[in-house]
PDB file of N, CA and C in Angstrom:
ATOM      1  N   UNK G1097      72.518  37.945-174.953  1.00  0.00           N
ATOM      2  CA  UNK G1097      71.333  38.392-175.657  1.00  0.00           C
ATOM      3  C   UNK G1097      70.612  39.481-174.858  1.00  0.00           C
ATOM      4  N   UNK G1098      70.545  39.318-173.536  1.00  0.00           N
ATOM      5  CA  UNK G1098      69.895  40.301-172.678  1.00  0.00           C
ATOM      6  C   UNK G1098      70.596  41.654-172.744  1.00  0.00           C
ATOM      7  N   UNK G1099      71.948  41.611-172.856  1.00  0.00           N
ATOM      8  CA  UNK G1099      72.718  42.843-172.968  1.00  0.00           C
ATOM      9  C   UNK G1099      72.386  43.585-174.256  1.00  0.00           C
ATOM     10  N   UNK G1100      72.227  42.858-175.344  1.00  0.00           N
ATOM     11  CA  UNK G1100      71.901  43.435-176.635  1.00  0.00           C
ATOM     12  C   UNK G1100      70.532  44.096-176.591  1.00  0.00           C
ATOM     13  N   UNK G1101      69.561  43.424-175.986  1.00  0.00           N
ATOM     14  CA  UNK G1101      68.223  44.010-175.855  1.00  0.00           C
ATOM     15  C   UNK G1101      68.257  45.262-174.982  1.00  0.00           C
ATOM     16  N   UNK G1102      69.068  45.239-173.932  1.00  0.00           N
ATOM     17  CA  UNK G1102      69.201  46.394-173.056  1.00  0.00           C
ATOM     18  C   UNK G1102      69.806  47.568-173.832  1.00  0.00           C
ATOM     19  N   UNK G1103      70.827  47.293-174.662  1.00  0.00           N
ATOM     20  CA  UNK G1103      71.470  48.328-175.480  1.00  0.00           C
ATOM     21  C   UNK G1103      70.472  48.912-176.469  1.00  0.00           C
ATOM     22  N   UNK G1104      69.703  48.057-177.111  1.00  0.00           N
ATOM     23  CA  UNK G1104      68.694  48.537-178.064  1.00  0.00           C
ATOM     24  C   UNK G1104      67.658  49.402-177.357  1.00  0.00           C
ATOM     25  N   UNK G1105      67.235  48.969-176.184  1.00  0.00           N
ATOM     26  CA  UNK G1105      66.248  49.728-175.427  1.00  0.00           C
ATOM     27  C   UNK G1105      66.814  51.102-175.067  1.00  0.00           C
ATOM     28  N   UNK G1106      68.086  51.143-174.647  1.00  0.00           N
ATOM     29  CA  UNK G1106      68.739  52.411-174.307  1.00  0.00           C
ATOM     30  C   UNK G1106      68.826  53.302-175.543  1.00  0.00           C
ATOM     31  N   UNK G1107      69.224  52.722-176.680  1.00  0.00           N
ATOM     32  CA  UNK G1107      69.330  53.487-177.924  1.00  0.00           C
ATOM     33  C   UNK G1107      67.965  54.019-178.348  1.00  0.00           C
ATOM     34  N   UNK G1108      66.914  53.219-178.165  1.00  0.00           N
ATOM     35  CA  UNK G1108      65.584  53.666-178.561  1.00  0.00           C
ATOM     36  C   UNK G1108      65.116  54.821-177.682  1.00  0.00           C
ATOM     37  N   UNK G1109      65.452  54.780-176.392  1.00  0.00           N
ATOM     38  CA  UNK G1109      65.034  55.886-175.529  1.00  0.00           C
ATOM     39  C   UNK G1109      65.803  57.155-175.887  1.00  0.00           C
ATOM     40  N   UNK G1110      67.069  57.033-176.260  1.00  0.00           N
ATOM     41  CA  UNK G1110      67.841  58.180-176.707  1.00  0.00           C
ATOM     42  C   UNK G1110      67.268  58.691-178.020  1.00  0.00           C
ATOM     43  N   UNK G1111      66.898  57.765-178.916  1.00  0.00           N
ATOM     44  CA  UNK G1111      66.323  58.151-180.204  1.00  0.00           C
ATOM     45  C   UNK G1111      65.046  58.950-180.008  1.00  0.00           C
ATOM     46  N   UNK G1112      64.242  58.564-179.038  1.00  0.00           N
ATOM     47  CA  UNK G1112      62.980  59.261-178.825  1.00  0.00           C
ATOM     48  C   UNK G1112      63.201  60.705-178.363  1.00  0.00           C
ATOM     49  N   UNK G1113      64.333  60.981-177.714  1.00  0.00           N
ATOM     50  CA  UNK G1113      64.630  62.342-177.276  1.00  0.00           C
ATOM     51  C   UNK G1113      64.843  63.281-178.463  1.00  0.00           C
ATOM     52  N   UNK G1114      65.389  62.733-179.539  1.00  0.00           N
ATOM     53  CA  UNK G1114      65.744  63.550-180.690  1.00  0.00           C
ATOM     54  C   UNK G1114      64.906  63.233-181.917  1.00  0.00           C
ATOM     55  N   UNK G1115      63.787  62.559-181.744  1.00  0.00           N
ATOM     56  CA  UNK G1115      63.001  62.081-182.884  1.00  0.00           C
ATOM     57  C   UNK G1115      62.498  63.213-183.775  1.00  0.00           C
ATOM     58  N   UNK G1116      62.186  64.368-183.194  1.00  0.00           N
ATOM     59  CA  UNK G1116      61.590  65.432-183.991  1.00  0.00           C
ATOM     60  C   UNK G1116      62.617  66.416-184.560  1.00  0.00           C
ATOM     61  N   UNK G1117      63.896  66.143-184.383  1.00  0.00           N
ATOM     62  CA  UNK G1117      64.929  67.050-184.872  1.00  0.00           C
ATOM     63  C   UNK G1117      65.718  66.372-185.998  1.00  0.00           C
ATOM     64  N   UNK G1118      66.119  67.175-186.976  1.00  0.00           N
ATOM     65  CA  UNK G1118      66.899  66.603-188.076  1.00  0.00           C
ATOM     66  C   UNK G1118      68.338  66.394-187.622  1.00  0.00           C
ATOM     67  N   UNK G1119      68.952  65.367-188.123  1.00  0.00           N
ATOM     68  CA  UNK G1119      70.309  65.004-187.751  1.00  0.00           C
ATOM     69  C   UNK G1119      71.138  64.779-189.009  1.00  0.00           C
ATOM     70  N   UNK G1120      72.438  65.065-188.934  1.00  0.00           N
ATOM     71  CA  UNK G1120      73.278  64.831-190.097  1.00  0.00           C
ATOM     72  C   UNK G1120      73.415  63.348-190.436  1.00  0.00           C
ATOM     73  N   UNK G1121      73.346  62.483-189.441  1.00  0.00           N
ATOM     74  CA  UNK G1121      73.331  61.045-189.725  1.00  0.00           C
ATOM     75  C   UNK G1121      72.287  60.390-188.843  1.00  0.00           C
ATOM     76  N   UNK G1122      71.860  59.231-189.237  1.00  0.00           N
ATOM     77  CA  UNK G1122      70.789  58.540-188.514  1.00  0.00           C
ATOM     78  C   UNK G1122      71.200  58.328-187.065  1.00  0.00           C
ATOM     79  N   UNK G1123      70.262  58.511-186.164  1.00  0.00           N
ATOM     80  CA  UNK G1123      70.538  58.392-184.743  1.00  0.00           C
ATOM     81  C   UNK G1123      71.021  56.998-184.391  1.00  0.00           C
ATOM     82  N   UNK G1124      70.526  56.017-185.098  1.00  0.00           N
ATOM     83  CA  UNK G1124      70.962  54.642-184.834  1.00  0.00           C
ATOM     84  C   UNK G1124      72.449  54.481-185.105  1.00  0.00           C
ATOM     85  N   UNK G1125      72.997  55.310-185.988  1.00  0.00           N
ATOM     86  CA  UNK G1125      74.415  55.214-186.333  1.00  0.00           C
ATOM     87  C   UNK G1125      75.291  56.051-185.407  1.00  0.00           C
ATOM     88  N   UNK G1126      74.682  56.860-184.570  1.00  0.00           N
ATOM     89  CA  UNK G1126      75.453  57.745-183.702  1.00  0.00           C
ATOM     90  C   UNK G1126      75.945  57.001-182.472  1.00  0.00           C
ATOM     91  N   UNK G1127      77.165  57.247-182.124  1.00  0.00           N
ATOM     92  CA  UNK G1127      77.722  56.672-180.899  1.00  0.00           C
ATOM     93  C   UNK G1127      77.437  57.620-179.746  1.00  0.00           C
ATOM     94  N   UNK G1128      77.699  57.160-178.559  1.00  0.00           N
ATOM     95  CA  UNK G1128      77.526  58.028-177.392  1.00  0.00           C
ATOM     96  C   UNK G1128      78.445  59.242-177.506  1.00  0.00           C
ATOM     97  N   UNK G1129      79.632  59.035-178.093  1.00  0.00           N
ATOM     98  CA  UNK G1129      80.556  60.153-178.273  1.00  0.00           C
ATOM     99  C   UNK G1129      79.974  61.181-179.250  1.00  0.00           C
ATOM    100  N   UNK G1130      79.325  60.688-180.319  1.00  0.00           N
ATOM    101  CA  UNK G1130      78.678  61.598-181.262  1.00  0.00           C
ATOM    102  C   UNK G1130      77.601  62.419-180.563  1.00  0.00           C
ATOM    103  N   UNK G1131      76.793  61.732-179.764  1.00  0.00           N
ATOM    104  CA  UNK G1131      75.730  62.427-179.032  1.00  0.00           C
ATOM    105  C   UNK G1131      76.309  63.448-178.058  1.00  0.00           C
ATOM    106  N   UNK G1132      77.379  63.049-177.372  1.00  0.00           N
ATOM    107  CA  UNK G1132      78.029  63.959-176.444  1.00  0.00           C
ATOM    108  C   UNK G1132      78.558  65.181-177.187  1.00  0.00           C
ATOM    109  N   UNK G1133      79.240  64.951-178.308  1.00  0.00           N
ATOM    110  CA  UNK G1133      79.804  66.065-179.075  1.00  0.00           C
ATOM    111  C   UNK G1133      78.712  66.994-179.593  1.00  0.00           C
ATOM    112  N   UNK G1134      77.617  66.419-180.047  1.00  0.00           N
ATOM    113  CA  UNK G1134      76.501  67.237-180.537  1.00  0.00           C
ATOM    114  C   UNK G1134      75.888  68.039-179.396  1.00  0.00           C
ATOM    115  N   UNK G1135      75.694  67.388-178.266  1.00  0.00           N
ATOM    116  CA  UNK G1135      75.157  68.080-177.096  1.00  0.00           C
ATOM    117  C   UNK G1135      76.100  69.176-176.624  1.00  0.00           C
ATOM    118  N   UNK G1136      77.400  68.876-176.660  1.00  0.00           N
ATOM    119  CA  UNK G1136      78.402  69.857-176.255  1.00  0.00           C
ATOM    120  C   UNK G1136      78.379  71.066-177.190  1.00  0.00           C
ATOM    121  N   UNK G1137      78.233  70.826-178.494  1.00  0.00           N
ATOM    122  CA  UNK G1137      78.166  71.919-179.466  1.00  0.00           C
ATOM    123  C   UNK G1137      76.920  72.773-179.229  1.00  0.00           C
ATOM    124  N   UNK G1138      75.793  72.122-178.924  1.00  0.00           N
ATOM    125  CA  UNK G1138      74.560  72.870-178.658  1.00  0.00           C
ATOM    126  C   UNK G1138      74.685  73.678-177.363  1.00  0.00           C
ATOM    127  N   UNK G1139      75.331  73.099-176.376  1.00  0.00           N
ATOM    128  CA  UNK G1139      75.550  73.815-175.125  1.00  0.00           C
ATOM    129  C   UNK G1139      76.414  75.039-175.362  1.00  0.00           C
ATOM    130  N   UNK G1140      77.473  74.886-176.140  1.00  0.00           N
ATOM    131  CA  UNK G1140      78.357  76.016-176.457  1.00  0.00           C
ATOM    132  C   UNK G1140      77.586  77.099-177.205  1.00  0.00           C
ATOM    133  N   UNK G1141      76.755  76.697-178.165  1.00  0.00           N
ATOM    134  CA  UNK G1141      75.956  77.666-178.916  1.00  0.00           C
ATOM    135  C   UNK G1141      74.986  78.396-177.981  1.00  0.00           C
ATOM    136  N   UNK G1142      74.398  77.672-177.041  1.00  0.00           N
ATOM    137  CA  UNK G1142      73.483  78.288-176.079  1.00  0.00           C
ATOM    138  C   UNK G1142      74.221  79.262-175.174  1.00  0.00           C
ATOM    139  N   UNK G1143      75.396  78.870-174.719  1.00  0.00           N
ATOM    140  CA  UNK G1143      76.192  79.759-173.869  1.00  0.00           C
ATOM    141  C   UNK G1143      76.574  81.025-174.626  1.00  0.00           C
ATOM    142  N   UNK G1144      76.940  80.864-175.897  1.00  0.00           N
ATOM    143  CA  UNK G1144      77.280  82.028-176.725  1.00  0.00           C
ATOM    144  C   UNK G1144      76.074  82.955-176.873  1.00  0.00           C
ATOM    145  N   UNK G1145      74.901  82.370-177.081  1.00  0.00           N
ATOM    146  CA  UNK G1145      73.682  83.177-177.221  1.00  0.00           C
ATOM    147  C   UNK G1145      73.391  83.923-175.927  1.00  0.00           C
ATOM    148  N   UNK G1146      73.560  83.271-174.796  1.00  0.00           N
ATOM    149  CA  UNK G1146      73.339  83.919-173.497  1.00  0.00           C
ATOM    150  C   UNK G1146      74.350  85.051-173.298  1.00  0.00           C
ATOM    151  N   UNK G1147      75.609  84.801-173.671  1.00  0.00           N
ATOM    152  CA  UNK G1147      76.629  85.849-173.554  1.00  0.00           C
ATOM    153  C   UNK G1147      76.273  87.065-174.409  1.00  0.00           C
ATOM    154  N   UNK G1148      75.780  86.820-175.627  1.00  0.00           N
ATOM    155  CA  UNK G1148      75.379  87.932-176.497  1.00  0.00           C
ATOM    156  C   UNK G1148      74.205  88.701-175.892  1.00  0.00           C
ATOM    157  N   UNK G1149      73.250  87.973-175.320  1.00  0.00           N
ATOM    158  CA  UNK G1149      72.106  88.639-174.684  1.00  0.00           C
ATOM    159  C   UNK G1149      72.562  89.466-173.489  1.00  0.00           C
ATOM    160  N   UNK G1150      73.469  88.927-172.670  1.00  0.00           N
ATOM    161  CA  UNK G1150      73.983  89.678-171.519  1.00  0.00           C
ATOM    162  C   UNK G1150      74.685  90.941-171.986  1.00  0.00           C
ATOM    163  N   UNK G1151      75.459  90.832-173.060  1.00  0.00           N
ATOM    164  CA  UNK G1151      76.153  92.001-173.587  1.00  0.00           C
ATOM    165  C   UNK G1151      75.149  93.067-174.024  1.00  0.00           C
ATOM    166  N   UNK G1152      74.092  92.644-174.729  1.00  0.00           N
ATOM    167  CA  UNK G1152      73.081  93.605-175.189  1.00  0.00           C
ATOM    168  C   UNK G1152      72.344  94.236-174.013  1.00  0.00           C
ATOM    169  N   UNK G1153      72.047  93.444-172.993  1.00  0.00           N
ATOM    170  CA  UNK G1153      71.374  93.988-171.805  1.00  0.00           C
ATOM    171  C   UNK G1153      72.280  95.020-171.135  1.00  0.00           C
ATOM    172  N   UNK G1154      73.566  94.687-170.997  1.00  0.00           N
ATOM    173  CA  UNK G1154      74.501  95.623-170.373  1.00  0.00           C
ATOM    174  C   UNK G1154      74.650  96.897-171.210  1.00  0.00           C
ATOM    175  N   UNK G1155      74.655  96.758-172.535  1.00  0.00           N
ATOM    176  CA  UNK G1155      74.705  97.938-173.400  1.00  0.00           C
ATOM    177  C   UNK G1155      73.457  98.796-173.198  1.00  0.00           C
ATOM    178  N   UNK G1156      72.306  98.136-173.059  1.00  0.00           N
ATOM    179  CA  UNK G1156      71.062  98.865-172.806  1.00  0.00           C
ATOM    180  C   UNK G1156      71.090  99.587-171.468  1.00  0.00           C
ATOM    181  N   UNK G1157      71.639  98.937-170.468  1.00  0.00           N
ATOM    182  CA  UNK G1157      71.756  99.563-169.145  1.00  0.00           C
ATOM    183  C   UNK G1157      72.689 100.767-169.229  1.00  0.00           C
ATOM    184  N   UNK G1158      73.831 100.601-169.917  1.00  0.00           N
ATOM    185  CA  UNK G1158      74.766 101.718-170.074  1.00  0.00           C
ATOM    186  C   UNK G1158      74.106 102.881-170.808  1.00  0.00           C
ATOM    187  N   UNK G1159      73.370 102.577-171.855  1.00  0.00           N
ATOM    188  CA  UNK G1159      72.677 103.623-172.605  1.00  0.00           C
ATOM    189  C   UNK G1159      71.646 104.321-171.713  1.00  0.00           C
ATOM    190  N   UNK G1160      70.896 103.542-170.966  1.00  0.00           N
ATOM    191  CA  UNK G1160      69.905 104.111-170.046  1.00  0.00           C
ATOM    192  C   UNK G1160      70.557 105.015-169.007  1.00  0.00           C
ATOM    193  N   UNK G1161      71.707 104.587-168.481  1.00  0.00           N
ATOM    194  CA  UNK G1161      72.422 105.426-167.499  1.00  0.00           C
ATOM    195  C   UNK G1161      72.915 106.725-168.131  1.00  0.00           C
ATOM    196  N   UNK G1162      73.406 106.637-169.365  1.00  0.00           N
ATOM    197  CA  UNK G1162      73.876 107.845-170.063  1.00  0.00           C
ATOM    198  C   UNK G1162      72.713 108.806-170.317  1.00  0.00           C
ATOM    199  N   UNK G1163      71.582 108.271-170.739  1.00  0.00           N
ATOM    200  CA  UNK G1163      70.396 109.111-170.974  1.00  0.00           C
ATOM    201  C   UNK G1163      69.947 109.748-169.669  1.00  0.00           C
ATOM    202  N   UNK G1164      69.936 108.967-168.607  1.00  0.00           N
ATOM    203  CA  UNK G1164      69.526 109.491-167.302  1.00  0.00           C
ATOM    204  C   UNK G1164      70.451 110.623-166.856  1.00  0.00           C
ATOM    205  N   UNK G1165      71.763 110.450-167.030  1.00  0.00           N
ATOM    206  CA  UNK G1165      72.712 111.491-166.647  1.00  0.00           C
ATOM    207  C   UNK G1165      72.476 112.763-167.468  1.00  0.00           C
ATOM    208  N   UNK G1166      72.223 112.605-168.761  1.00  0.00           N
ATOM    209  CA  UNK G1166      71.968 113.771-169.612  1.00  0.00           C
ATOM    210  C   UNK G1166      70.675 114.475-169.199  1.00  0.00           C
ATOM    211  N   UNK G1167      69.643 113.704-168.898  1.00  0.00           N
ATOM    212  CA  UNK G1167      68.375 114.300-168.456  1.00  0.00           C
ATOM    213  C   UNK G1167      68.539 115.057-167.142  1.00  0.00           C
ATOM    214  N   UNK G1168      69.307 114.480-166.221  1.00  0.00           N
ATOM    215  CA  UNK G1168      69.556 115.177-164.953  1.00  0.00           C
ATOM    216  C   UNK G1168      70.312 116.479-165.185  1.00  0.00           C
ATOM    217  N   UNK G1169      71.285 116.452-166.091  1.00  0.00           N
ATOM    218  CA  UNK G1169      72.039 117.664-166.417  1.00  0.00           C
ATOM    219  C   UNK G1169      71.122 118.726-167.011  1.00  0.00           C
ATOM    220  N   UNK G1170      70.269 118.321-167.926  1.00  0.00           N
ATOM    221  CA  UNK G1170      69.326 119.265-168.540  1.00  0.00           C
ATOM    222  C   UNK G1170      68.351 119.803-167.496  1.00  0.00           C
ATOM    223  N   UNK G1171      67.921 118.939-166.602  1.00  0.00           N
ATOM    224  CA  UNK G1171      66.991 119.373-165.546  1.00  0.00           C
ATOM    225  C   UNK G1171      67.640 120.434-164.666  1.00  0.00           C
ATOM    226  N   UNK G1172      68.918 120.216-164.308  1.00  0.00           N
ATOM    227  CA  UNK G1172      69.621 121.201-163.481  1.00  0.00           C
ATOM    228  C   UNK G1172      69.740 122.534-164.208  1.00  0.00           C
ATOM    229  N   UNK G1173      70.011 122.502-165.507  1.00  0.00           N
ATOM    230  CA  UNK G1173      70.095 123.744-166.287  1.00  0.00           C
ATOM    231  C   UNK G1173      68.750 124.461-166.299  1.00  0.00           C
ATOM    232  N   UNK G1174      67.681 123.701-166.512  1.00  0.00           N
ATOM    233  CA  UNK G1174      66.339 124.293-166.550  1.00  0.00           C
ATOM    234  C   UNK G1174      65.976 124.884-165.186  1.00  0.00           C
ATOM    235  N   UNK G1175      66.284 124.161-164.120  1.00  0.00           N
ATOM    236  CA  UNK G1175      65.997 124.677-162.785  1.00  0.00           C
ATOM    237  C   UNK G1175      66.784 125.963-162.520  1.00  0.00           C
ATOM    238  N   UNK G1176      68.045 126.012-162.999  1.00  0.00           N
ATOM    239  CA  UNK G1176      68.851 127.220-162.838  1.00  0.00           C
ATOM    240  C   UNK G1176      68.233 128.390-163.584  1.00  0.00           C
ATOM    241  N   UNK G1177      67.795 128.165-164.810  1.00  0.00           N
ATOM    242  CA  UNK G1177      67.152 129.229-165.586  1.00  0.00           C
ATOM    243  C   UNK G1177      65.843 129.663-164.943  1.00  0.00           C
ATOM    244  N   UNK G1178      65.075 128.701-164.438  1.00  0.00           N
ATOM    245  CA  UNK G1178      63.806 129.009-163.778  1.00  0.00           C
ATOM    246  C   UNK G1178      64.043 129.886-162.559  1.00  0.00           C
ATOM    247  N   UNK G1179      65.073 129.566-161.786  1.00  0.00           N
ATOM    248  CA  UNK G1179      65.385 130.378-160.599  1.00  0.00           C
ATOM    249  C   UNK G1179      65.794 131.792-160.984  1.00  0.00           C
ATOM    250  N   UNK G1180      66.550 131.930-162.083  1.00  0.00           N
ATOM    251  CA  UNK G1180      66.934 133.269-162.548  1.00  0.00           C
ATOM    252  C   UNK G1180      65.700 134.076-162.946  1.00  0.00           C
ATOM    253  N   UNK G1181      64.744 133.436-163.613  1.00  0.00           N
ATOM    254  CA  UNK G1181      63.509 134.120-164.013  1.00  0.00           C
ATOM    255  C   UNK G1181      62.728 134.543-162.778  1.00  0.00           C
ATOM    256  N   UNK G1182      62.636 133.660-161.794  1.00  0.00           N
ATOM    257  CA  UNK G1182      61.914 133.991-160.561  1.00  0.00           C
ATOM    258  C   UNK G1182      62.579 135.164-159.856  1.00  0.00           C
ATOM    259  N   UNK G1183      63.920 135.152-159.811  1.00  0.00           N
ATOM    260  CA  UNK G1183      64.638 136.257-159.157  1.00  0.00           C
ATOM    261  C   UNK G1183      64.387 137.565-159.899  1.00  0.00           C
ATOM    262  N   UNK G1184      64.359 137.506-161.212  1.00  0.00           N
ATOM    263  CA  UNK G1184      64.134 138.708-162.020  1.00  0.00           C
ATOM    264  C   UNK G1184      62.719 139.228-161.818  1.00  0.00           C
ATOM    265  N   UNK G1185      61.752 138.344-161.733  1.00  0.00           N
ATOM    266  CA  UNK G1185      60.357 138.764-161.578  1.00  0.00           C
ATOM    267  C   UNK G1185      60.111 139.404-160.215  1.00  0.00           C
ATOM    268  N   UNK G1186      60.845 138.973-159.214  1.00  0.00           N
ATOM    269  CA  UNK G1186      60.591 139.506-157.879  1.00  0.00           C
ATOM    270  C   UNK G1186      61.350 140.806-157.612  1.00  0.00           C
ATOM    271  N   UNK G1187      62.189 141.225-158.539  1.00  0.00           N
ATOM    272  CA  UNK G1187      62.954 142.456-158.378  1.00  0.00           C
ATOM    273  C   UNK G1187      62.033 143.659-158.601  1.00  0.00           C
ATOM    274  N   UNK G1188      61.980 144.588-157.614  1.00  0.00           N
ATOM    275  CA  UNK G1188      61.165 145.798-157.759  1.00  0.00           C
ATOM    276  C   UNK G1188      62.053 146.929-158.222  1.00  0.00           C
ATOM    277  N   UNK G1189      61.569 147.652-159.137  1.00  0.00           N
ATOM    278  CA  UNK G1189      62.313 148.799-159.637  1.00  0.00           C
ATOM    279  C   UNK G1189      61.901 150.033-158.824  1.00  0.00           C
ATOM    280  N   UNK G1190      62.879 150.685-158.242  1.00  0.00           N
ATOM    281  CA  UNK G1190      62.582 151.885-157.455  1.00  0.00           C
ATOM    282  C   UNK G1190      62.632 153.082-158.381  1.00  0.00           C
ATOM    283  N   UNK G1191      61.594 153.845-158.314  1.00  0.00           N
ATOM    284  CA  UNK G1191      61.576 155.104-159.074  1.00  0.00           C
ATOM    285  C   UNK G1191      61.238 156.231-158.115  1.00  0.00           C
ATOM    286  N   UNK G1192      61.788 157.371-158.358  1.00  0.00           N
ATOM    287  CA  UNK G1192      61.436 158.497-157.496  1.00  0.00           C
ATOM    288  C   UNK G1192      60.035 158.960-157.846  1.00  0.00           C
ATOM    289  N   UNK G1193      59.364 159.536-156.891  1.00  0.00           N
ATOM    290  CA  UNK G1193      58.009 159.965-157.154  1.00  0.00           C
ATOM    291  C   UNK G1193      57.953 161.026-158.254  1.00  0.00           C
ATOM    292  N   UNK G1194      56.994 160.923-159.021  1.00  0.00           N
ATOM    293  CA  UNK G1194      56.805 161.879-160.116  1.00  0.00           C
ATOM    294  C   UNK G1194      56.094 163.110-159.544  1.00  0.00           C
ATOM    295  N   UNK G1195      56.328 164.272-160.134  1.00  0.00           N
ATOM    296  CA  UNK G1195      55.631 165.476-159.645  1.00  0.00           C
ATOM    297  C   UNK G1195      54.128 165.302-159.744  1.00  0.00           C
ATOM    298  N   UNK G1196      53.672 164.448-160.611  1.00  0.00           N
ATOM    299  CA  UNK G1196      52.207 164.259-160.744  1.00  0.00           C
ATOM    300  C   UNK G1196      51.654 163.473-159.563  1.00  0.00           C
ATOM    301  N   UNK G1197      52.515 162.707-158.858  1.00  0.00           N
ATOM    302  CA  UNK G1197      52.044 161.903-157.741  1.00  0.00           C
ATOM    303  C   UNK G1197      51.701 162.769-156.531  1.00  0.00           C
ATOM    304  N   UNK G1198      52.110 164.017-156.481  1.00  0.00           N
ATOM    305  CA  UNK G1198      51.866 164.838-155.312  1.00  0.00           C
ATOM    306  C   UNK G1198      50.507 165.461-155.297  1.00  0.00           C
TER     307      UNK G1198
END
């Protein structure tokens, strides 16, 4: 009789863990194997969700790296053009003196 009460007490504590969640069959009817299988399925679903999130994060990192590389390339082009403009502006044009300058 004590064993039966202990089993009921154990089942009730397990039931309280899942009391607020819907189940395909009553928790009282679930065996430990059923609970294990359900927990295992939830764990697998969680792992899959984490894997999908990691993939999206890695895709975001790859995209960020590609954008950064493109921005650096554009910056180098702009700096090259800026240097050409500076070189052109500093060039003095030599002209011979005009007869009016004398």
